[in-house]
XYZ file of C-alpha atoms in Angstrom:
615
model
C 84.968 127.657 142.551
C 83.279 130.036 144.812
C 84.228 133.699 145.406
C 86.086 133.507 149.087
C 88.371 131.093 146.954
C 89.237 133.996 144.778
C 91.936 134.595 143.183
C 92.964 131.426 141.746
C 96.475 129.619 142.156
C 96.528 129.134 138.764
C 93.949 130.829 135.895
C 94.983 128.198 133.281
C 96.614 128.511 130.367
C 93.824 129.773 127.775
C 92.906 129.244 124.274
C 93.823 132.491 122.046
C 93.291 131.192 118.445
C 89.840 133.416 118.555
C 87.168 135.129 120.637
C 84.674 132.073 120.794
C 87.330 129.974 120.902
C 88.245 131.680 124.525
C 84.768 131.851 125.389
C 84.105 128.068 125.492
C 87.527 127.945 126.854
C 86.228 129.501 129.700
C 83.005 127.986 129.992
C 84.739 125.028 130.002
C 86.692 125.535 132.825
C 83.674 126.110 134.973
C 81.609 123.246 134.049
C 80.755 122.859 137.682
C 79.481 126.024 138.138
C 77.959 126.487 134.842
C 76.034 122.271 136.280
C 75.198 123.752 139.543
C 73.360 127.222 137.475
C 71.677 124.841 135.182
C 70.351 122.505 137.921
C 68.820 125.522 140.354
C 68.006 127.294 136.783
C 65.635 124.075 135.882
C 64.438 123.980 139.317
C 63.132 127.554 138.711
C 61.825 126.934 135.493
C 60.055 123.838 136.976
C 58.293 125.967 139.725
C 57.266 128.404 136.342
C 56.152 125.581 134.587
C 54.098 123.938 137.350
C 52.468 127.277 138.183
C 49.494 127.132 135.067
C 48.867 123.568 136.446
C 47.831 124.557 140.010
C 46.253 127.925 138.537
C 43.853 125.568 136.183
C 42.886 122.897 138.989
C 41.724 125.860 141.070
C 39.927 127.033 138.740
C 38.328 123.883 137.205
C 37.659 123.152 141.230
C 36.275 126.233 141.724
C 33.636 125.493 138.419
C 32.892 122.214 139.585
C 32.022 123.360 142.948
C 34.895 120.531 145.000
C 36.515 121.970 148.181
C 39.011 119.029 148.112
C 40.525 119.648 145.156
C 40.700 123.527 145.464
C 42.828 122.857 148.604
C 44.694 120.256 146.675
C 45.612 122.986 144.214
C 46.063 125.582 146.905
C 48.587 123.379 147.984
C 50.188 122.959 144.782
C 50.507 126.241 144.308
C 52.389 127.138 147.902
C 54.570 123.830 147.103
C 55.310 125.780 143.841
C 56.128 129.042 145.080
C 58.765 127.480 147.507
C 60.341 125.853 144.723
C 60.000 129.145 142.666
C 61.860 131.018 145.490
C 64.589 128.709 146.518
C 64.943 128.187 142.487
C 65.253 131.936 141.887
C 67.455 132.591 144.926
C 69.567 129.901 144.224
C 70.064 130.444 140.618
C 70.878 133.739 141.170
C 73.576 133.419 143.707
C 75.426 130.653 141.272
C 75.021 132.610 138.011
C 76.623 135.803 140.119
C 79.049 133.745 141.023
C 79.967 132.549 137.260
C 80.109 136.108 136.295
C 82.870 136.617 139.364
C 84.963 134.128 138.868
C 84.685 134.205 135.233
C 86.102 137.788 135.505
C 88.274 137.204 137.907
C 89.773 134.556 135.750
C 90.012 137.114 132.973
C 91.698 139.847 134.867
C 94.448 136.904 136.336
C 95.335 136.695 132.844
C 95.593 140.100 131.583
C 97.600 140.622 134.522
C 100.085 137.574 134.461
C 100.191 138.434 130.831
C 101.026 142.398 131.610
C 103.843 141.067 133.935
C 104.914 138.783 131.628
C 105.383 141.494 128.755
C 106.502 144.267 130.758
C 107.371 147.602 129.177
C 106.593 145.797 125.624
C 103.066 145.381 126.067
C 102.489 149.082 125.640
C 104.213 148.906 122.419
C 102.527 146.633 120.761
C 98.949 147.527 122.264
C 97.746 151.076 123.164
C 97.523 151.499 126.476
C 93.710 152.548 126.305
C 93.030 149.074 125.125
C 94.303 147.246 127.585
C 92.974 149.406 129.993
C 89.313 149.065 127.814
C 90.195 144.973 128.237
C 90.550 144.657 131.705
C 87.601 146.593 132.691
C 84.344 147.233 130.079
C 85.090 143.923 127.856
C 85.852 141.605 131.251
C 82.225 142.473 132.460
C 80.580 141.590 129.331
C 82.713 138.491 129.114
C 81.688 137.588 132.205
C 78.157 138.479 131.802
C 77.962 135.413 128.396
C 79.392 132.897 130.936
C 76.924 133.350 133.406
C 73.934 133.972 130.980
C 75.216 130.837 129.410
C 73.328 128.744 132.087
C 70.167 130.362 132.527
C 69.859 130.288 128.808
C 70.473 126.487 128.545
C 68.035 125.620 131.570
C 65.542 128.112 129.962
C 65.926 126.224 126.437
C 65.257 122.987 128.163
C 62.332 123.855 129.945
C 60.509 125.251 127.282
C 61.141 122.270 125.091
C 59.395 120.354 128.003
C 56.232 122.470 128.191
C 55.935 122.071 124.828
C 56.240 118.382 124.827
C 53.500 118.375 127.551
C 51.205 120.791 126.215
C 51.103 118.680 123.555
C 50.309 115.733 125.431
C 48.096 117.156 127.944
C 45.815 119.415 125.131
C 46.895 118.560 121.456
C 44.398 120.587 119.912
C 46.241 123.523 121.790
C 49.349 122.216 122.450
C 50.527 121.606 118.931
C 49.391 124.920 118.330
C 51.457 126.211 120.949
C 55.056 123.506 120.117
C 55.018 124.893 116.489
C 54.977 128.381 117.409
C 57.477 128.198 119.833
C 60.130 127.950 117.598
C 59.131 130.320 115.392
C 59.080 132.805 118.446
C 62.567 131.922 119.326
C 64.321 131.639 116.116
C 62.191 135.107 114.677
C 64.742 137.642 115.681
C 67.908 135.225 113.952
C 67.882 137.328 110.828
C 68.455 140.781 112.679
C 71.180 139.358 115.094
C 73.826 139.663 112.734
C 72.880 143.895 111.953
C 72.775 144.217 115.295
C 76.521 142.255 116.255
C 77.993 144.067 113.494
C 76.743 147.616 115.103
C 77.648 146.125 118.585
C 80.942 145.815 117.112
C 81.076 149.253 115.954
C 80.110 150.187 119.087
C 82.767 148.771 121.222
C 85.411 149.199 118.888
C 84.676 153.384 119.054
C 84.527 153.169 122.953
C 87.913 151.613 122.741
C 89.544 154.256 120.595
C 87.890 157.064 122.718
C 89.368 155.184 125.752
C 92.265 155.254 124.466
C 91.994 158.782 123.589
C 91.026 160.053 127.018
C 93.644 157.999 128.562
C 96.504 159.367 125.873
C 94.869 163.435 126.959
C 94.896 162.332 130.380
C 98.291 161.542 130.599
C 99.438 164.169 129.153
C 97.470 167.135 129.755
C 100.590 168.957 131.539
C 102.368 169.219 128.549
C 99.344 169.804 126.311
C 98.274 172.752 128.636
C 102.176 173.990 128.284
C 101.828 174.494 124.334
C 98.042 175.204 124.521
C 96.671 172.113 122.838
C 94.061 171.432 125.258
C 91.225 172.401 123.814
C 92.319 170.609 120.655
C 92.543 166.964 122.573
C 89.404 167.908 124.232
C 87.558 168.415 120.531
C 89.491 165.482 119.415
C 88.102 163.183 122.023
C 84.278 165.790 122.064
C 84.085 163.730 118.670
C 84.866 160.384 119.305
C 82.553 160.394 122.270
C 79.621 161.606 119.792
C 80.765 159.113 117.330
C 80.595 156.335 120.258
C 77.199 158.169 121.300
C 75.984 157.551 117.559
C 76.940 154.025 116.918
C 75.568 153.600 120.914
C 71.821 154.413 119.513
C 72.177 152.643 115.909
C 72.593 149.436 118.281
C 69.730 150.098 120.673
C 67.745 150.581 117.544
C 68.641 147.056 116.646
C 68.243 145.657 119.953
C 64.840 147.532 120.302
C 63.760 145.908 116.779
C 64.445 142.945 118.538
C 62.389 143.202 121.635
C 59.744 144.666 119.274
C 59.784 141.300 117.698
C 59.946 139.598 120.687
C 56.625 141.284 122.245
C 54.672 141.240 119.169
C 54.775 137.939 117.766
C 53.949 136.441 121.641
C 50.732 138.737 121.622
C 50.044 137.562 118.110
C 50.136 134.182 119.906
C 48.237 134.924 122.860
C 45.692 136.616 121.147
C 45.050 133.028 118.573
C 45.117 131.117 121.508
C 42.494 132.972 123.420
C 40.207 133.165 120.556
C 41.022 129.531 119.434
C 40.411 128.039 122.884
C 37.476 130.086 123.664
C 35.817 128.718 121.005
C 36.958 125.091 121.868
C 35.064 125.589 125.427
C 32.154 127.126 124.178
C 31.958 123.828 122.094
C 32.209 121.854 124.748
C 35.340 120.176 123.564
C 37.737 121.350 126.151
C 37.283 122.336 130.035
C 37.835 126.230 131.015
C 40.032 124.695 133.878
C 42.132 123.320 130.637
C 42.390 126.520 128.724
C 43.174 128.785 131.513
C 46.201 125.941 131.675
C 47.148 126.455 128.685
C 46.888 130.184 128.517
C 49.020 130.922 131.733
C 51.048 128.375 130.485
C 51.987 130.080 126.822
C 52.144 133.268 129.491
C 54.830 132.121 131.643
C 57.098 130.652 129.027
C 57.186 134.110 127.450
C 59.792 134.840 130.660
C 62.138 131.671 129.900
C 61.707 133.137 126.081
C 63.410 136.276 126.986
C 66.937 134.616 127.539
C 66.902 133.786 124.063
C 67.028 137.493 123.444
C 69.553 138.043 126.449
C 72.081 135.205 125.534
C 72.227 137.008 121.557
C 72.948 140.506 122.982
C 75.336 139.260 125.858
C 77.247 136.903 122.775
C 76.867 139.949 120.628
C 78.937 142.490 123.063
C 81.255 139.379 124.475
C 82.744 138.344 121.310
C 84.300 141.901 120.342
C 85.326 141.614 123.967
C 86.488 138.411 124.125
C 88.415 138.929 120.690
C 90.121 142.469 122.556
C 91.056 140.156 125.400
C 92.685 137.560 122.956
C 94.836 139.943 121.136
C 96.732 141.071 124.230
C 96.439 137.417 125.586
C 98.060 135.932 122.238
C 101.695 138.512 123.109
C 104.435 135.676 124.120
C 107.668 136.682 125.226
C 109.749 134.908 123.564
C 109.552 131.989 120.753
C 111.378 129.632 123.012
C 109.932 128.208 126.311
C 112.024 127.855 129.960
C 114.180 125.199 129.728
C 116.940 126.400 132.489
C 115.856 125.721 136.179
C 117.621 126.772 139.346
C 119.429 129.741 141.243
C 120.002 133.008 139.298
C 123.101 133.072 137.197
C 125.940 135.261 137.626
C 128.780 136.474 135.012
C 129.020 138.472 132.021
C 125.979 140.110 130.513
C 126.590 139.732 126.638
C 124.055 140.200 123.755
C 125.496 138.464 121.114
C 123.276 140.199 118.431
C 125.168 143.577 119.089
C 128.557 142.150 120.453
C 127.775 143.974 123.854
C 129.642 142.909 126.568
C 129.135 143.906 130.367
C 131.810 142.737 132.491
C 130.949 141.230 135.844
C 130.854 143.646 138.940
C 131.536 146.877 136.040
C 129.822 149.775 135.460
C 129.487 150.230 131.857
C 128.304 153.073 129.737
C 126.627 152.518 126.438
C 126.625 155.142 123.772
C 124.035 155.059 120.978
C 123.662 157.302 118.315
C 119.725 156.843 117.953
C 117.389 156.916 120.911
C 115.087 154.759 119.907
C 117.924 151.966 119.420
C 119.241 152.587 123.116
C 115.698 151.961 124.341
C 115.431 148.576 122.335
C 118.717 147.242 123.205
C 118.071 148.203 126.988
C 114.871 145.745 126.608
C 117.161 143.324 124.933
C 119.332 143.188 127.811
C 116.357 142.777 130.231
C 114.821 139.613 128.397
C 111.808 141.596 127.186
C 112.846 141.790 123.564
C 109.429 141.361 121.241
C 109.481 138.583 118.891
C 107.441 136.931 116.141
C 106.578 140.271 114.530
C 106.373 140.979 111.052
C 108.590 143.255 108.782
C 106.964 145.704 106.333
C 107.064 143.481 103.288
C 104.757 141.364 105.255
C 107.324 138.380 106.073
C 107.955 137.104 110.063
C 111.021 138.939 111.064
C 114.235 136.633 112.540
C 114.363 136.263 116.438
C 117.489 137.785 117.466
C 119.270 135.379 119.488
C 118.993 135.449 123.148
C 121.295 137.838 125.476
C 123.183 135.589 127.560
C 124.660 136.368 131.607
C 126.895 134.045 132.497
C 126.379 132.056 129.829
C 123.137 131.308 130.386
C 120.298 132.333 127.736
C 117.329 134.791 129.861
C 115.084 133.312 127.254
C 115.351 129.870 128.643
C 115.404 131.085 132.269
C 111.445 131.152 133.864
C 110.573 134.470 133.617
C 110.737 135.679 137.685
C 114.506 134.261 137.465
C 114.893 136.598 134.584
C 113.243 139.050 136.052
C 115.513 138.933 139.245
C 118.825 138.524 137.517
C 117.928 141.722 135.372
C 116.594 144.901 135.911
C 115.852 147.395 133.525
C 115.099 150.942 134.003
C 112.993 152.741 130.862
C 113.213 156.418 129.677
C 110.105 156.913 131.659
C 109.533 155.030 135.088
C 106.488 154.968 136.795
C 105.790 155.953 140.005
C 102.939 153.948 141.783
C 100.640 155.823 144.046
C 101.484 155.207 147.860
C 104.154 156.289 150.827
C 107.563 156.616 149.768
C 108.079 153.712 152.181
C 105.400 151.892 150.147
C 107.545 152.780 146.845
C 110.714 151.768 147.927
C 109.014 148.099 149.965
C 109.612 146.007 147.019
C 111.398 142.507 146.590
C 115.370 143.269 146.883
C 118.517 141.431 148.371
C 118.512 143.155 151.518
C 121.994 144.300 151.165
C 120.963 148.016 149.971
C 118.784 150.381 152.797
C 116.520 152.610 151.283
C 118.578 155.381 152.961
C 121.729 154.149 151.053
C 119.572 154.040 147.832
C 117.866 157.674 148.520
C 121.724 159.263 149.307
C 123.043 157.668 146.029
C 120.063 158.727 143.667
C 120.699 162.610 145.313
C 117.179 162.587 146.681
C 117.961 164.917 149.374
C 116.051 167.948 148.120
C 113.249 164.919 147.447
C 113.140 164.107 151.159
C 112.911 167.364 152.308
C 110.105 168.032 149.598
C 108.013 165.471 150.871
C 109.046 166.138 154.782
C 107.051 170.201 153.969
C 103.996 168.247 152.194
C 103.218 166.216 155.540
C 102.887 168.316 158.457
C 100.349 165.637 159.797
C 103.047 162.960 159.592
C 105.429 164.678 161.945
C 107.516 165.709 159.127
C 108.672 162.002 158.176
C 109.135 161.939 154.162
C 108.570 158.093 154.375
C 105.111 158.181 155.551
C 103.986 160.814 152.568
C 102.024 160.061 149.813
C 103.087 160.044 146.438
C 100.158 161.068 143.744
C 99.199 158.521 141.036
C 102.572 158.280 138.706
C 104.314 160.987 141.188
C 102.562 163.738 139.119
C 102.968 166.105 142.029
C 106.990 165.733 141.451
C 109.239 167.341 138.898
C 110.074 165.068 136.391
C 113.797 165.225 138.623
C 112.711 163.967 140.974
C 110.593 161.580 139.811
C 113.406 160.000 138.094
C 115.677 159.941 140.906
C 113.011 158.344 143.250
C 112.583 155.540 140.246
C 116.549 155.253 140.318
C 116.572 154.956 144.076
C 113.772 152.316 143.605
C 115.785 150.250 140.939
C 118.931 150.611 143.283
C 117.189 148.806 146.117
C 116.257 146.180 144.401
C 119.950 145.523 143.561
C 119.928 142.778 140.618
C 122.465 140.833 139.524
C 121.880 142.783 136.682
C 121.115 146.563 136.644
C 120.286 148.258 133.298
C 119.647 152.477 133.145
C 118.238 154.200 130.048
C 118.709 157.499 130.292
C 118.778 157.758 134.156
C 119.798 161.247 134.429
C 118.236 162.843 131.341
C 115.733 165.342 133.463
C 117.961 166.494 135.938
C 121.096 169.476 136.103
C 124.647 169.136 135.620
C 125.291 169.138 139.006
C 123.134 166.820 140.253
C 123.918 164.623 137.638
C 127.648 164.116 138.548
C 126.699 163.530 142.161
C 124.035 160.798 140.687
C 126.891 159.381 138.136
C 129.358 159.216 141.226
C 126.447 157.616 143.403
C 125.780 155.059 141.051
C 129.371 154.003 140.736
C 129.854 153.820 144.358
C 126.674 151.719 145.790
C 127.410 149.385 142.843
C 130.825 148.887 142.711
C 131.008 145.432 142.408
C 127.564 144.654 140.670
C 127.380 144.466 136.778
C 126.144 148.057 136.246
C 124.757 149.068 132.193
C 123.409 152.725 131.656
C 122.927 153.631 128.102
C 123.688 157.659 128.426
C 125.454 160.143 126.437
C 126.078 162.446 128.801
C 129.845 163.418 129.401
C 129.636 163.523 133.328
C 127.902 159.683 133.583
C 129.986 158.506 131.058
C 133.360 159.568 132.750
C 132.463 158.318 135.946
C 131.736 154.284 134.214
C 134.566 152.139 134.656
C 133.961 150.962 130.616
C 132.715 153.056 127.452
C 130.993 150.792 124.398
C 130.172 152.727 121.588
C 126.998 150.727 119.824
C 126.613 152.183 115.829
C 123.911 151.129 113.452
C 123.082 148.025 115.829
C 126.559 146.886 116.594
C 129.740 147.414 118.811
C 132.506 149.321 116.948
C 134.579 150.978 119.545
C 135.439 150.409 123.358
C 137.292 152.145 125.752
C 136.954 155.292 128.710
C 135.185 158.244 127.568
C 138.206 160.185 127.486
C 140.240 158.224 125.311
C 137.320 157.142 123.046
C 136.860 161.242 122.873
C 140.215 161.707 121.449
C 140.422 158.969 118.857
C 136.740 158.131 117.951
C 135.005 160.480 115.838
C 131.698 158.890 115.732
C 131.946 158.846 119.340
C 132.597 162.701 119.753
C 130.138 163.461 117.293
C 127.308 162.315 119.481
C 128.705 162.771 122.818
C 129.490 166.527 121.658
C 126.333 166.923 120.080
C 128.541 168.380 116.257
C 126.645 169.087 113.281
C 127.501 167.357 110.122
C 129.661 170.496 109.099
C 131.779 170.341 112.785
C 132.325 166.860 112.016
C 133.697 167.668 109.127
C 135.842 169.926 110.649
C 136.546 167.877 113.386
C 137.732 164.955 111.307
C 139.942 167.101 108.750
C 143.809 166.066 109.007
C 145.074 169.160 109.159
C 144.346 172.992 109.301
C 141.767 175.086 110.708
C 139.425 171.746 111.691
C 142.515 171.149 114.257
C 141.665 173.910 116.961
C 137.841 173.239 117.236
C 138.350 169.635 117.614
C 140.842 170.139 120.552
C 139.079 173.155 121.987
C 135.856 170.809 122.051
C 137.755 167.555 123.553
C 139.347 170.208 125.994
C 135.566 171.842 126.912
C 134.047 168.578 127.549
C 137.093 166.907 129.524
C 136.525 170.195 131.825
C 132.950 169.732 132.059
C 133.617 166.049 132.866
């Protein structure tokens, strides 16, 4: 795989049962260029290797006074350096390509995974971690991969220099095999100190990510009720806390590379003072020791991606084991077994006894907000499953909401996605032209225009038209800040609804799609809605009066199930659970309201009588 092939068709389908485990599932999957770093890396390590060789024929030539073999090892040596270049050059262009595509293969994941998940992934993981994920832990994943190599080539070629050192000089050689090991294994016993405060490391990073990203958000509001400077402390300490366990790791990693340069110069220093007294015996050649000292000085390099492969494991696990929590989030607990066109019908969840009629608009009234949100994921396919209740035991998997029949868990997940769209409490606006925003995959049967007039984006338009004087005036061509923070949040909804209108599912499911603007606006939206859909299955889960009259079909959902259906005036009259939360009564005007006679009568009709006029 090489980087112009970038991105890939398909990233694979990794392992998630652990960190390592999804390490050596990705070095695995690039076995050819993990062969192709190993072969250049061995090359390099050869032209290392062979360096003391043509050093000590020089210099043995130059004490035994022979022109012919100085040239010979002058030519050595150049024959050497060309190796050492192409070897270095070579190595390094595969190994940064490892790290690439190793990312790259990473970041396809997080993102078909994000897609996959939708609005749920943010529920179940902070949003500051998956940003964290995708962007500090994919480097250092990618950074083990390709260090992977260049440690196993360096491992390998100083297990050969050993083996000839001990050939070519035993006397020295031995000394120098035995100590290798004890070089490279010396710094075992602090690695696991030093992961642990890695760990601790990354871990506070990704909580003040997360912080900064949750103050970033939303530092309008927090400047509205003057909490700013109480975030800002809040996140002052977590970055001194991420500062702190920062430098207890260097100290670690310093210990190391204390260890690392002593116990070589221990070695060099015994060597020098060993073989020196060898060749002032007589019983080895100076040409031989200066061999074996560059030698024992060059391997010292290949020695230092022992050190390199422990950090880079060290900060890639934590990383890796981040990357596998949000990888491990499935959908659903079944897998696609439905192939074909996108069904059409009904839209029923069967855990609730919602029903959407084909080609009607239909209002949903919940009591609790957080229920309307959940069932309006439900009806979109992105319902979470396989968590745990708070005794500890795996919750049941609600059965499947079905249109047309057909189960959206079985359904491949862009069919789902297609044959239902749901609108959250809180779309986003991506940053881009409004042309850009409202470009997006869609029948073709609804104009942006059409989509714009329905969603009353008029004042929107001409908004936009004032803020691009340099684009003639044309609200298309204007820019829209990162998550439309220069809008109201009016308008930003209206500009998501117009979005979701284009699009124009089979499907089309609203939470809330009117909750930030006026009254007046909001009946235009309610009567736009009705209009540019009339004929498409149409679900907004409201409880305002003005949508809910305008929906051809009222369903009342209460403590997870359907109890009442109707039209909102009729199910005002005769459902009190209904008018209690489309009326917004307190416990004691219920009361009142549901008394059988007396003084209760008059405030229930005044109240029908206010909010059929408002309607």
């Amino acid at each position: 795989m090489q980087i112009r092939d970038l991105p890939y068709s398909d990233p694979g389908d990794p392992d998630v049962r652990s960190g390592p485990r999804f390490l050596y599932w990705l070095g695995r999957n690039q076995l050819g260029g993990q062969t192709k770093a190993l072969c250049w890396g061995l090359l390099h390590q050869l032209g290392i290797a062979g360096m003391p060789v043509g050093v000590g024929l020089a210099v043995q030539a130059v004490i035994d006074r022979s022109g012919s073999r100085l040239a010979l090892a002058g030519g050595l040596i150049a024959v050497l350096g060309i190796v050492l270049a192409l070897g270095d050059t070579m190595l390094h262009r595969t190994a940064v390509t490892n790290w690439i595509t190793a990312a790259a293969r990473v970041q396809q994941l997080l993102a078909r995974k994000t897609a996959e998940l939708g609005s749920a992934l943010t529920r179940r993981v902070a949003a500051g971690e998956v940003v964290a994920v995708s962007t500090g832990d994919v480097e250092k994943i990618g950074w083990f991969v390709e260090a992977l190599s260049r440690f196993a080539a360096a491992a390998i070629a100083l297990v050969g220099v050993c083996v000839w050192l001990a050939f070519y000089l035993p006397s020295l050689g031995l000394m120098v095999a035995l100590a290798m090991p004890v070089l490279a294994l010396a710094v075992l016993p602090l690695l696991p100190r030093a992961t642990r405060r890695a760990d601790e490391q990354r871990e506070k990073a990704g909580k003040a990510t997360e912080l900064a990203s949750d103050t970033v958000a939303g530092l309008r509001v927090l400047r509205g009720i003057g909490g700013e400077e109480l975030f800002l402390g809040r996140y002052r300490r977590a970055s001194q806390e991420v500062r702190g366990a920062a430098v207890r790791s260097a100290r670690m990693w310093a210990l190391i590379s204390a260890v690392q340069v002593l116990l070589p110069g221990i070695l060099l220093i015994s060597l020098v003072w060993y073989g020196a007294t060898l060749a002032r015996d007589g019983r080895i050649e100076v040409g031989q020791l200066v061999t074996v000292y560059s030698a024992v000085t060059l391997m010292l390099f290949p020695l230092r991606h022992f050190e390199e492969i422990a950090m880079a494991y060290s900060f890639s696990r934590p990383s890796a084991q981040r990357a596998v929590r949000v990888l491990s989030l499935r959908r659903t607990a079944r897998e696609a077994t439905v192939e074909g066109v996108t069904p059409s019908g009904d839209l029923y969840d069967p855990a609730t006894g919602l029903m959407a009629p084909r080609g009607q608009f239909t209002a949903v009234v919940c009591g609790d907000p957080d229920q309307a949100g959940r069932l309006a994921e439900r009806l979109g396919g992105h319902a979470e499953t396989g968590e745990e209740s708070e005794d500890g035991e795996a919750s049941v998997t609600p059965p499947s909401v079905l249109l047309g029949g057909v189960a959206l868990d079985e359904l491949p997940l862009d069919t789902a996605r297609a044959a239902v769209l749901v609108q959250d409490k809180d779309p986003v606006l991506l940053s881009g032209t409004l042309r850009e925003l409202l470009d997006i995959p869609s029948s073709g049967l609804v104009t942006a225009e059409a989509a714009l007039e329905a969603a009353q984006c008029g004042d929107v338009l001409s908004a936009l038209a004032q803020a691009s004087p340099d684009n003639g005036g044309d609200p298309m061509r204007t820019r829209i800040t990162e998550r439309g923070r220069s809008l109201s949040g009016g308008q930003r909804q209206r500009l998501a609804l117009a979005r979701s209108l284009v699009t124009d599912p089979e499907a089309l499911v609203l939470d809330e799609p009117t909750s930030a603007v006026d009254s007046h606006t909001e009946a235009r939206v309610a009567a736009g809605i009705a209009k540019l859909r009339r004929g498409r299955t149409t679900v907004a889960f409201a409880s305002s009066p003005l949508l809910l009259d305008a929906a051809d079909r009222v369903v009342l959902v209460h403590e997870g199930t359907v109890v009442a259906v109707g039209v909102h005036r009729d199910l005002l009259r005769t459902e009190p659970r209904y008018r209690a939360v489309v009326t917004r009564e307190t416990d004691d005007e219920a009361a009142a309201t549901s008394a059988p006679h007396g003084a209760g009568e008059v405030p229930a009709m005044k109240n029908i009588q206010e909010i059929e006029e408002r309607a």
